[in-house]
Amino acid sequence: MNILIIGNGGREHTFAWKIRQSPLCKNLYVAPGNAGTMMLAENINIGVEEFDKLKLLCLDKKIDLIVVGPEVPLVGGLRNYFEADPLLSTILIVGPGKEGAQLEGSKDFSKQFMLRHNVPTAKARTFHAHETTEALNYLETCTPPIVLKADGLAAGKGVIISPSIDEAKKEIREMLEHKKFGNASAKVLVEEFLNGIELSVFVLTDGKDYVVLPEAKDYKRIGDGDTGPNTGGMGAVSPVIFADTLFMKKVEDQVIKPTVDGLKKEGIPFQGFIFVGLMNVNGEPYVIEYNVRMGDPETEVVLPRIENDLVELLVAAAKGDLSGKTISISKEFAATVVLASGGYPNAFEKGKVISGITSDKMSTLFHAGTKLQDNNVVTNGGRVMTATGIGNTLIDAVKQAYGMAESIQWDGIYYRKDIGQDLLRLGSQSSS
Ligand code: AMP
Ligand code: GLY
């Protein structure tokens, strides 16, 4: 088949790497891609929201399957655009339509959805822009820390955790009255703070049946020991040792099944990934958020542990044919370290020449913000590359990842030094 991957991050490079291994894949394209994807596929310089250009590309290259990486084109209705066009309607798409994408595109929608289907989640109340007074009064009744969430997409920045009621009042004013996040904060959720350890669970569904992918833990803050500002993610590991069989059964029974059944009951078609952000509170799972795509950098540790032909699973999901499909997951550990531009997530420079790019079979270097310039691979974003290591133990995987990271250089390279260390401290890191 001819396959198009939409996006340009480490996630999309990892998809390209895994999809390339499938005998079902004939021609592979990535739009717009990066310097890593061009080693495996043909990059096409079209942005993820340029639907008209994507249409022409699909017709020209006779695309059979589209895998959508980021949320923006999904929330923007890429699937709906394709389904409405008779020339495109036979193309299989992994990624939901506008309605299903509301699970990520509107935190109010997803909260109400969870409540309707008894999915465990933090208590919350939603306030509109004209309800600032009510919101301020409500905050008086809350116990800090208080979680404020902009309803819409805010590039991962829309969640604020306030240490005091006064601080929360200031923030909610900024969000509702001064549109701190533009239209995304026209509605704000005030949410109860959950105290626990986070992890992410990934599901591939056709809207009726599903397979559960390996779980992962992300490291969101820029600094070692989870300090400093939030980022898109600075590293990830899989599996997550505290996600044992008992916990994962609770996740499946209390979260995954009710979510997929809920979509079906409400008549919301959904062919694609559901990324469930969870808090483990004393052994009980609570949903923090849904995303309608895979995570980045979680994909860089999740896909290497899947032993199936990924294209077979993607086609089955897109066709509504997942019933009876099973997933085979390697017992190996995977760890990934994000190599970032100095200064990220604040201002940073681009265009630095990267040296030391190598790859061997134990470790995998995925590109994110890179591009080819005058025959050099140069930095082209905040998160530049992710180095994934694979091993029989978490220690081995982390060692592989850091070995790879240390072999890469550019002026101003920065990465966290403690990916996986919290889980190693939790003890019981096991060998297969
Ligand atoms: P989100 O954008 O929903 O992923 O939220 C960003 C981060 O805020 C999450 O990864 C959590 O670390 C934190 N967070 C979100 N909701 C809560 C909550 N109810 N309690 C504690 N932390 C939260
Ligand atoms: N790493 C978090 C995300 O992809 O949303």
mmCIF file of C-alpha atoms in Angstrom, residues 54-389:
data_model
loop_
_atom_site.group_PDB
_atom_site.id
_atom_site.type_symbol
_atom_site.label_atom_id
_atom_site.label_comp_id
_atom_site.label_asym_id
_atom_site.label_seq_id
_atom_site.Cartn_x
_atom_site.Cartn_y
_atom_site.Cartn_z
ATOM 1 C CA LEU A 54 -2.971 17.018 1.115
ATOM 2 C CA LYS A 55 -5.891 16.068 -1.134
ATOM 3 C CA LEU A 56 -3.856 16.661 -4.297
ATOM 4 C CA LEU A 57 -0.940 14.734 -2.819
ATOM 5 C CA CYS A 58 -3.171 11.743 -1.995
ATOM 6 C CA LEU A 59 -4.597 11.682 -5.519
ATOM 7 C CA ASP A 60 -1.176 12.095 -7.131
ATOM 8 C CA LYS A 61 0.546 9.408 -5.041
ATOM 9 C CA LYS A 62 -2.496 7.080 -4.892
ATOM 10 C CA ILE A 63 -2.424 6.989 -1.096
ATOM 11 C CA ASP A 64 -4.284 4.062 0.507
ATOM 12 C CA LEU A 65 -3.723 4.818 4.188
ATOM 13 C CA ILE A 66 -3.148 8.044 6.140
ATOM 14 C CA VAL A 67 -1.731 8.014 9.664
ATOM 15 C CA VAL A 68 -2.326 11.350 11.366
ATOM 16 C CA GLY A 69 0.337 12.181 13.983
ATOM 17 C CA PRO A 70 -0.727 15.420 15.728
ATOM 18 C CA GLU A 71 -4.110 16.516 17.092
ATOM 19 C CA VAL A 72 -4.469 19.820 15.247
ATOM 20 C CA PRO A 73 -5.564 18.411 11.848
ATOM 21 C CA LEU A 74 -7.903 15.955 13.610
ATOM 22 C CA VAL A 75 -9.621 18.629 15.678
ATOM 23 C CA GLY A 76 -9.659 20.705 12.485
ATOM 24 C CA GLY A 77 -11.660 18.014 10.677
ATOM 25 C CA LEU A 78 -9.198 16.320 8.328
ATOM 26 C CA ARG A 79 -11.231 13.100 8.387
ATOM 27 C CA ASN A 80 -14.476 14.956 7.725
ATOM 28 C CA TYR A 81 -12.852 16.759 4.779
ATOM 29 C CA PHE A 82 -11.722 13.457 3.246
ATOM 30 C CA GLU A 83 -15.003 11.640 3.893
ATOM 31 C CA ALA A 84 -17.007 14.413 2.264
ATOM 32 C CA ASP A 85 -15.058 14.159 -0.997
ATOM 33 C CA PRO A 86 -16.024 11.227 -3.264
ATOM 34 C CA LEU A 87 -12.500 11.204 -4.733
ATOM 35 C CA LEU A 88 -10.986 10.662 -1.294
ATOM 36 C CA SER A 89 -13.596 8.738 0.620
ATOM 37 C CA THR A 90 -12.007 5.319 0.019
ATOM 38 C CA ILE A 91 -8.722 6.339 1.657
ATOM 39 C CA LEU A 92 -8.289 4.706 5.053
ATOM 40 C CA ILE A 93 -7.503 7.124 7.875
ATOM 41 C CA VAL A 94 -6.094 6.450 11.339
ATOM 42 C CA GLY A 95 -7.430 9.318 13.436
ATOM 43 C CA PRO A 96 -10.969 10.335 14.435
ATOM 44 C CA GLY A 97 -13.250 12.928 12.872
ATOM 45 C CA LYS A 98 -14.062 16.272 14.436
ATOM 46 C CA GLU A 99 -16.628 14.865 16.838
ATOM 47 C CA GLY A 100 -14.373 12.161 18.297
ATOM 48 C CA ALA A 101 -11.452 14.601 18.397
ATOM 49 C CA GLN A 102 -13.450 16.653 20.908
ATOM 50 C CA LEU A 103 -12.175 14.181 23.497
ATOM 51 C CA GLU A 104 -8.928 16.154 23.199
ATOM 52 C CA GLY A 105 -10.168 19.394 21.647
ATOM 53 C CA SER A 106 -12.503 20.286 24.510
ATOM 54 C CA LYS A 107 -11.698 19.461 28.128
ATOM 55 C CA ASP A 108 -15.303 20.276 29.036
ATOM 56 C CA PHE A 109 -16.602 17.792 26.449
ATOM 57 C CA SER A 110 -14.229 15.085 27.684
ATOM 58 C CA LYS A 111 -15.076 15.723 31.349
ATOM 59 C CA GLN A 112 -18.819 15.456 30.640
ATOM 60 C CA PHE A 113 -18.178 12.334 28.565
ATOM 61 C CA MET A 114 -16.280 10.716 31.461
ATOM 62 C CA LEU A 115 -19.058 11.605 33.887
ATOM 63 C CA ARG A 116 -21.733 10.167 31.554
ATOM 64 C CA HIS A 117 -19.843 6.882 31.337
ATOM 65 C CA ASN A 118 -18.623 6.590 34.921
ATOM 66 C CA VAL A 119 -14.972 6.872 34.007
ATOM 67 C CA PRO A 120 -13.060 7.805 37.191
ATOM 68 C CA THR A 121 -11.737 11.374 36.955
ATOM 69 C CA ALA A 122 -11.123 14.432 39.123
ATOM 70 C CA LYS A 123 -14.203 16.441 40.130
ATOM 71 C CA ALA A 124 -14.511 19.620 38.108
ATOM 72 C CA ARG A 125 -16.745 22.585 37.307
ATOM 73 C CA THR A 126 -16.763 24.524 34.077
ATOM 74 C CA PHE A 127 -17.103 28.325 33.883
ATOM 75 C CA HIS A 128 -17.774 30.444 30.797
ATOM 76 C CA ALA A 129 -16.286 33.887 30.137
ATOM 77 C CA HIS A 130 -19.439 35.611 31.457
ATOM 78 C CA GLU A 131 -19.295 33.652 34.718
ATOM 79 C CA THR A 132 -16.161 35.136 36.293
ATOM 80 C CA THR A 133 -17.972 36.112 39.504
ATOM 81 C CA GLU A 134 -19.376 32.613 39.937
ATOM 82 C CA ALA A 135 -15.908 31.190 39.258
ATOM 83 C CA LEU A 136 -14.294 33.445 41.868
ATOM 84 C CA ASN A 137 -16.939 32.480 44.442
ATOM 85 C CA TYR A 138 -16.474 28.814 43.654
ATOM 86 C CA LEU A 139 -12.686 29.087 44.075
ATOM 87 C CA GLU A 140 -13.318 30.276 47.662
ATOM 88 C CA THR A 141 -14.741 26.829 48.413
ATOM 89 C CA CYS A 142 -11.780 24.896 46.919
ATOM 90 C CA THR A 143 -8.778 23.422 48.718
ATOM 91 C CA PRO A 144 -5.415 24.241 47.091
ATOM 92 C CA PRO A 145 -3.583 23.210 45.048
ATOM 93 C CA ILE A 146 -6.250 24.069 42.484
ATOM 94 C CA VAL A 147 -6.087 22.877 38.886
ATOM 95 C CA LEU A 148 -7.311 25.277 36.171
ATOM 96 C CA LYS A 149 -7.707 23.981 32.641
ATOM 97 C CA ALA A 150 -8.388 25.956 29.490
ATOM 98 C CA ASP A 151 -11.136 24.112 27.605
ATOM 99 C CA GLY A 152 -9.552 24.169 24.140
ATOM 100 C CA LEU A 153 -6.215 23.270 22.559
ATOM 101 C CA ALA A 154 -3.431 25.412 24.024
ATOM 102 C CA ALA A 155 -0.303 23.643 22.742
ATOM 103 C CA GLY A 156 0.129 21.782 26.032
ATOM 104 C CA LYS A 157 0.204 25.003 28.085
ATOM 105 C CA GLY A 158 -3.445 25.280 29.103
ATOM 106 C CA VAL A 159 -3.187 23.624 32.534
ATOM 107 C CA ILE A 160 -2.254 25.742 35.537
ATOM 108 C CA ILE A 161 -1.792 24.360 39.026
ATOM 109 C CA SER A 162 -2.262 27.138 41.564
ATOM 110 C CA PRO A 163 -0.786 26.781 45.054
ATOM 111 C CA SER A 164 -3.331 29.164 46.645
ATOM 112 C CA ILE A 165 -6.880 30.452 46.220
ATOM 113 C CA ASP A 166 -5.594 33.997 45.546
ATOM 114 C CA GLU A 167 -3.251 32.794 42.838
ATOM 115 C CA ALA A 168 -6.055 30.714 41.275
ATOM 116 C CA LYS A 169 -8.335 33.779 41.268
ATOM 117 C CA LYS A 170 -5.687 35.835 39.473
ATOM 118 C CA GLU A 171 -5.128 33.080 36.918
ATOM 119 C CA ILE A 172 -8.798 32.433 36.193
ATOM 120 C CA ARG A 173 -9.322 36.154 35.566
ATOM 121 C CA GLU A 174 -6.408 36.077 33.125
ATOM 122 C CA MET A 175 -7.928 33.094 31.373
ATOM 123 C CA LEU A 176 -11.617 34.073 31.269
ATOM 124 C CA GLU A 177 -11.459 37.867 31.049
ATOM 125 C CA HIS A 178 -8.123 38.508 29.370
ATOM 126 C CA LYS A 179 -8.214 35.424 27.116
ATOM 127 C CA LYS A 180 -4.766 34.275 28.189
ATOM 128 C CA PHE A 181 -5.086 31.304 25.831
ATOM 129 C CA GLY A 182 -7.274 33.039 23.256
ATOM 130 C CA ASN A 183 -10.488 31.238 22.459
ATOM 131 C CA ALA A 184 -9.154 28.110 24.181
ATOM 132 C CA SER A 185 -9.808 29.763 27.562
ATOM 133 C CA ALA A 186 -13.300 31.061 26.745
ATOM 134 C CA LYS A 187 -14.286 28.201 29.053
ATOM 135 C CA VAL A 188 -12.195 27.063 32.033
ATOM 136 C CA LEU A 189 -12.456 23.966 34.192
ATOM 137 C CA VAL A 190 -11.686 24.230 37.887
ATOM 138 C CA GLU A 191 -10.550 20.780 38.867
ATOM 139 C CA GLU A 192 -9.692 18.901 42.026
ATOM 140 C CA PHE A 193 -5.953 18.157 42.398
ATOM 141 C CA LEU A 194 -5.080 14.478 42.204
ATOM 142 C CA ASN A 195 -2.073 13.330 44.185
ATOM 143 C CA GLY A 196 -0.358 10.325 42.629
ATOM 144 C CA ILE A 197 1.995 9.068 39.931
ATOM 145 C CA GLU A 198 1.194 9.692 36.268
ATOM 146 C CA LEU A 199 1.346 7.261 33.410
ATOM 147 C CA SER A 200 -0.116 7.006 29.939
ATOM 148 C CA VAL A 201 -2.036 4.172 28.382
ATOM 149 C CA PHE A 202 -2.578 3.911 24.636
ATOM 150 C CA VAL A 203 -5.432 2.235 22.816
ATOM 151 C CA LEU A 204 -5.954 1.621 19.117
ATOM 152 C CA THR A 205 -9.660 1.338 18.392
ATOM 153 C CA ASP A 206 -12.015 1.017 15.453
ATOM 154 C CA GLY A 207 -14.863 2.418 17.546
ATOM 155 C CA LYS A 208 -16.129 -1.021 18.624
ATOM 156 C CA ASP A 209 -13.107 -3.157 19.454
ATOM 157 C CA TYR A 210 -9.663 -2.169 20.602
ATOM 158 C CA VAL A 211 -6.122 -3.320 21.369
ATOM 159 C CA VAL A 212 -4.173 -1.953 24.325
ATOM 160 C CA LEU A 213 -0.660 -0.840 23.433
ATOM 161 C CA PRO A 214 2.263 -0.778 25.887
ATOM 162 C CA GLU A 215 1.914 1.829 28.625
ATOM 163 C CA ALA A 216 4.534 4.554 29.130
ATOM 164 C CA LYS A 217 5.674 7.223 31.547
ATOM 165 C CA ASP A 218 6.576 10.674 30.260
ATOM 166 C CA TYR A 219 8.908 13.236 31.885
ATOM 167 C CA LYS A 220 7.221 16.585 31.233
ATOM 168 C CA ARG A 221 9.365 19.144 33.075
ATOM 169 C CA ILE A 222 12.527 20.583 31.561
ATOM 170 C CA GLY A 223 14.784 19.952 34.575
ATOM 171 C CA ASP A 224 16.118 16.917 36.424
ATOM 172 C CA GLY A 225 13.968 15.850 39.363
ATOM 173 C CA ASP A 226 10.843 17.198 37.602
ATOM 174 C CA THR A 227 11.740 20.847 38.048
ATOM 175 C CA GLY A 228 11.209 23.930 35.874
ATOM 176 C CA PRO A 229 8.595 24.624 33.219
ATOM 177 C CA ASN A 230 6.507 22.040 31.382
ATOM 178 C CA THR A 231 7.606 20.895 27.935
ATOM 179 C CA GLY A 232 6.138 18.605 25.310
ATOM 180 C CA GLY A 233 8.001 15.792 27.104
ATOM 181 C CA MET A 234 11.723 15.284 27.786
ATOM 182 C CA GLY A 235 11.850 11.504 27.863
ATOM 183 C CA ALA A 236 9.781 8.377 28.352
ATOM 184 C CA VAL A 237 10.025 4.779 29.478
ATOM 185 C CA SER A 238 7.978 1.645 28.869
ATOM 186 C CA PRO A 239 6.888 -0.568 30.575
ATOM 187 C CA VAL A 240 5.992 1.268 33.785
ATOM 188 C CA ILE A 241 6.731 -0.987 36.715
ATOM 189 C CA PHE A 242 3.859 0.148 38.933
ATOM 190 C CA ALA A 243 1.379 -0.579 36.137
ATOM 191 C CA ASP A 244 1.095 -4.212 37.204
ATOM 192 C CA THR A 245 -1.546 -6.703 36.050
ATOM 193 C CA LEU A 246 -4.008 -5.671 38.762
ATOM 194 C CA PHE A 247 -3.700 -1.957 37.988
ATOM 195 C CA MET A 248 -3.932 -2.507 34.225
ATOM 196 C CA LYS A 249 -7.064 -4.624 34.715
ATOM 197 C CA LYS A 250 -8.646 -1.715 36.595
ATOM 198 C CA VAL A 251 -7.607 0.606 33.762
ATOM 199 C CA GLU A 252 -9.174 -1.680 31.184
ATOM 200 C CA ASP A 253 -12.417 -2.299 33.124
ATOM 201 C CA GLN A 254 -12.953 1.188 34.524
ATOM 202 C CA VAL A 255 -11.463 3.370 31.799
ATOM 203 C CA ILE A 256 -10.829 1.747 28.415
ATOM 204 C CA LYS A 257 -14.002 -0.358 28.034
ATOM 205 C CA PRO A 258 -16.372 2.395 29.223
ATOM 206 C CA THR A 259 -14.616 4.902 26.948
ATOM 207 C CA VAL A 260 -14.879 2.806 23.780
ATOM 208 C CA ASP A 261 -18.409 1.636 24.672
ATOM 209 C CA GLY A 262 -19.372 5.233 25.458
ATOM 210 C CA LEU A 263 -18.247 6.416 22.023
ATOM 211 C CA LYS A 264 -20.226 3.606 20.412
ATOM 212 C CA LYS A 265 -23.345 4.291 22.486
ATOM 213 C CA GLU A 266 -23.245 7.979 21.636
ATOM 214 C CA GLY A 267 -22.821 7.214 17.939
ATOM 215 C CA ILE A 268 -19.407 8.872 17.742
ATOM 216 C CA PRO A 269 -17.282 7.016 15.186
ATOM 217 C CA PHE A 270 -13.666 6.654 16.258
ATOM 218 C CA GLN A 271 -10.925 4.972 14.247
ATOM 219 C CA GLY A 272 -7.592 5.832 15.744
ATOM 220 C CA PHE A 273 -5.550 6.129 18.886
ATOM 221 C CA ILE A 274 -6.833 7.106 22.302
ATOM 222 C CA PHE A 275 -4.046 8.241 24.606
ATOM 223 C CA VAL A 276 -5.292 8.173 28.171
ATOM 224 C CA GLY A 277 -3.349 10.316 30.640
ATOM 225 C CA LEU A 278 -3.832 8.688 34.032
ATOM 226 C CA MET A 279 -3.009 9.388 37.637
ATOM 227 C CA ASN A 280 -2.427 6.358 39.837
ATOM 228 C CA VAL A 281 -3.873 7.470 43.177
ATOM 229 C CA ASN A 282 -3.138 4.779 45.781
ATOM 230 C CA GLY A 283 -3.534 2.047 43.180
ATOM 231 C CA GLU A 284 -6.710 3.485 41.614
ATOM 232 C CA PRO A 285 -6.675 4.946 38.083
ATOM 233 C CA TYR A 286 -8.132 8.436 37.440
ATOM 234 C CA VAL A 287 -8.232 9.992 33.981
ATOM 235 C CA ILE A 288 -6.459 13.358 33.714
ATOM 236 C CA GLU A 289 -7.026 13.775 30.007
ATOM 237 C CA TYR A 290 -7.707 12.061 26.718
ATOM 238 C CA ASN A 291 -5.690 12.701 23.580
ATOM 239 C CA VAL A 292 -6.819 11.416 20.201
ATOM 240 C CA ARG A 293 -3.336 10.600 18.927
ATOM 241 C CA MET A 294 -0.168 8.964 20.153
ATOM 242 C CA GLY A 295 2.130 10.814 22.556
ATOM 243 C CA ASP A 296 5.501 12.288 21.752
ATOM 244 C CA PRO A 297 8.000 11.098 23.059
ATOM 245 C CA GLU A 298 5.895 8.135 24.302
ATOM 246 C CA THR A 299 5.604 6.733 20.757
ATOM 247 C CA GLU A 300 9.394 6.376 20.708
ATOM 248 C CA VAL A 301 9.189 3.761 23.498
ATOM 249 C CA VAL A 302 5.775 2.260 22.688
ATOM 250 C CA LEU A 303 6.197 1.296 19.014
ATOM 251 C CA PRO A 304 9.591 -0.425 19.488
ATOM 252 C CA ARG A 305 7.901 -2.837 21.940
ATOM 253 C CA ILE A 306 5.112 -3.848 19.532
ATOM 254 C CA GLU A 307 5.974 -7.076 17.735
ATOM 255 C CA ASN A 308 3.039 -7.070 15.306
ATOM 256 C CA ASP A 309 3.075 -5.758 11.778
ATOM 257 C CA LEU A 310 1.821 -2.269 12.665
ATOM 258 C CA VAL A 311 0.332 -1.654 9.225
ATOM 259 C CA GLU A 312 -1.963 -4.669 9.655
ATOM 260 C CA LEU A 313 -3.268 -3.224 12.926
ATOM 261 C CA LEU A 314 -3.638 0.294 11.507
ATOM 262 C CA VAL A 315 -5.579 -0.962 8.491
ATOM 263 C CA ALA A 316 -7.829 -3.075 10.718
ATOM 264 C CA ALA A 317 -8.565 -0.074 12.950
ATOM 265 C CA ALA A 318 -9.269 2.218 10.009
ATOM 266 C CA LYS A 319 -11.553 -0.389 8.367
ATOM 267 C CA GLY A 320 -13.516 -1.214 11.518
ATOM 268 C CA ASP A 321 -12.011 -4.683 11.534
ATOM 269 C CA LEU A 322 -10.157 -4.979 14.847
ATOM 270 C CA SER A 323 -12.389 -7.712 16.250
ATOM 271 C CA GLY A 324 -10.246 -10.740 17.134
ATOM 272 C CA LYS A 325 -6.956 -8.933 16.544
ATOM 273 C CA THR A 326 -4.375 -9.343 19.274
ATOM 274 C CA ILE A 327 -1.253 -7.443 20.054
ATOM 275 C CA SER A 328 2.084 -8.992 20.863
ATOM 276 C CA ILE A 329 4.291 -6.910 23.140
ATOM 277 C CA SER A 330 7.980 -7.484 23.729
ATOM 278 C CA LYS A 331 9.084 -8.020 27.337
ATOM 279 C CA GLU A 332 12.027 -5.729 26.709
ATOM 280 C CA PHE A 333 12.295 -2.268 28.249
ATOM 281 C CA ALA A 334 12.552 0.893 26.208
ATOM 282 C CA ALA A 335 13.736 4.317 27.358
ATOM 283 C CA THR A 336 14.034 7.492 25.336
ATOM 284 C CA VAL A 337 15.894 10.722 26.072
ATOM 285 C CA VAL A 338 14.869 13.913 24.280
ATOM 286 C CA LEU A 339 17.801 16.005 23.031
ATOM 287 C CA ALA A 340 16.693 19.623 23.049
ATOM 288 C CA SER A 341 17.970 23.026 21.955
ATOM 289 C CA GLY A 342 19.453 25.051 24.823
ATOM 290 C CA GLY A 343 16.799 27.497 26.066
ATOM 291 C CA TYR A 344 13.774 25.295 25.236
ATOM 292 C CA PRO A 345 10.882 25.567 26.225
ATOM 293 C CA ASN A 346 11.649 29.302 26.086
ATOM 294 C CA ALA A 347 13.529 31.020 23.248
ATOM 295 C CA PHE A 348 16.224 28.956 21.497
ATOM 296 C CA GLU A 349 18.377 29.201 18.406
ATOM 297 C CA LYS A 350 17.964 27.021 15.321
ATOM 298 C CA GLY A 351 20.333 25.990 12.564
ATOM 299 C CA LYS A 352 23.079 24.371 14.704
ATOM 300 C CA VAL A 353 24.992 21.640 12.895
ATOM 301 C CA ILE A 354 24.441 18.216 14.506
ATOM 302 C CA SER A 355 27.319 15.733 14.576
ATOM 303 C CA GLY A 356 27.689 12.121 15.665
ATOM 304 C CA ILE A 357 24.495 10.723 14.110
ATOM 305 C CA THR A 358 24.835 6.950 14.168
ATOM 306 C CA SER A 359 22.460 4.063 14.610
ATOM 307 C CA ASP A 360 22.882 0.453 15.584
ATOM 308 C CA LYS A 361 20.367 -2.222 16.287
ATOM 309 C CA MET A 362 20.210 -1.781 20.071
ATOM 310 C CA SER A 363 19.474 1.916 20.019
ATOM 311 C CA THR A 364 17.384 4.044 17.774
ATOM 312 C CA LEU A 365 17.791 7.721 17.133
ATOM 313 C CA PHE A 366 14.581 9.450 16.081
ATOM 314 C CA HIS A 367 14.603 12.954 14.628
ATOM 315 C CA ALA A 368 12.120 15.655 15.642
ATOM 316 C CA GLY A 369 13.157 19.285 14.986
ATOM 317 C CA THR A 370 15.814 18.615 12.359
ATOM 318 C CA LYS A 371 16.298 19.529 8.728
ATOM 319 C CA LEU A 372 18.885 19.010 6.025
ATOM 320 C CA GLN A 373 20.783 22.171 5.097
ATOM 321 C CA ASP A 374 23.836 22.247 2.803
ATOM 322 C CA ASN A 375 24.330 18.505 3.354
ATOM 323 C CA ASN A 376 24.333 18.920 7.132
ATOM 324 C CA VAL A 377 21.619 17.877 9.538
ATOM 325 C CA VAL A 378 20.827 21.008 11.546
ATOM 326 C CA THR A 379 18.565 21.803 14.490
ATOM 327 C CA ASN A 380 15.155 23.131 13.518
ATOM 328 C CA GLY A 381 13.074 23.079 16.709
ATOM 329 C CA GLY A 382 13.054 22.907 20.506
ATOM 330 C CA ARG A 383 12.945 19.156 20.773
ATOM 331 C CA VAL A 384 15.520 18.064 18.210
ATOM 332 C CA MET A 385 15.946 14.281 18.531
ATOM 333 C CA THR A 386 15.090 11.431 20.825
ATOM 334 C CA ALA A 387 17.512 8.612 21.585
ATOM 335 C CA THR A 388 15.723 5.350 22.335
ATOM 336 C CA GLY A 389 17.504 2.478 24.026
#
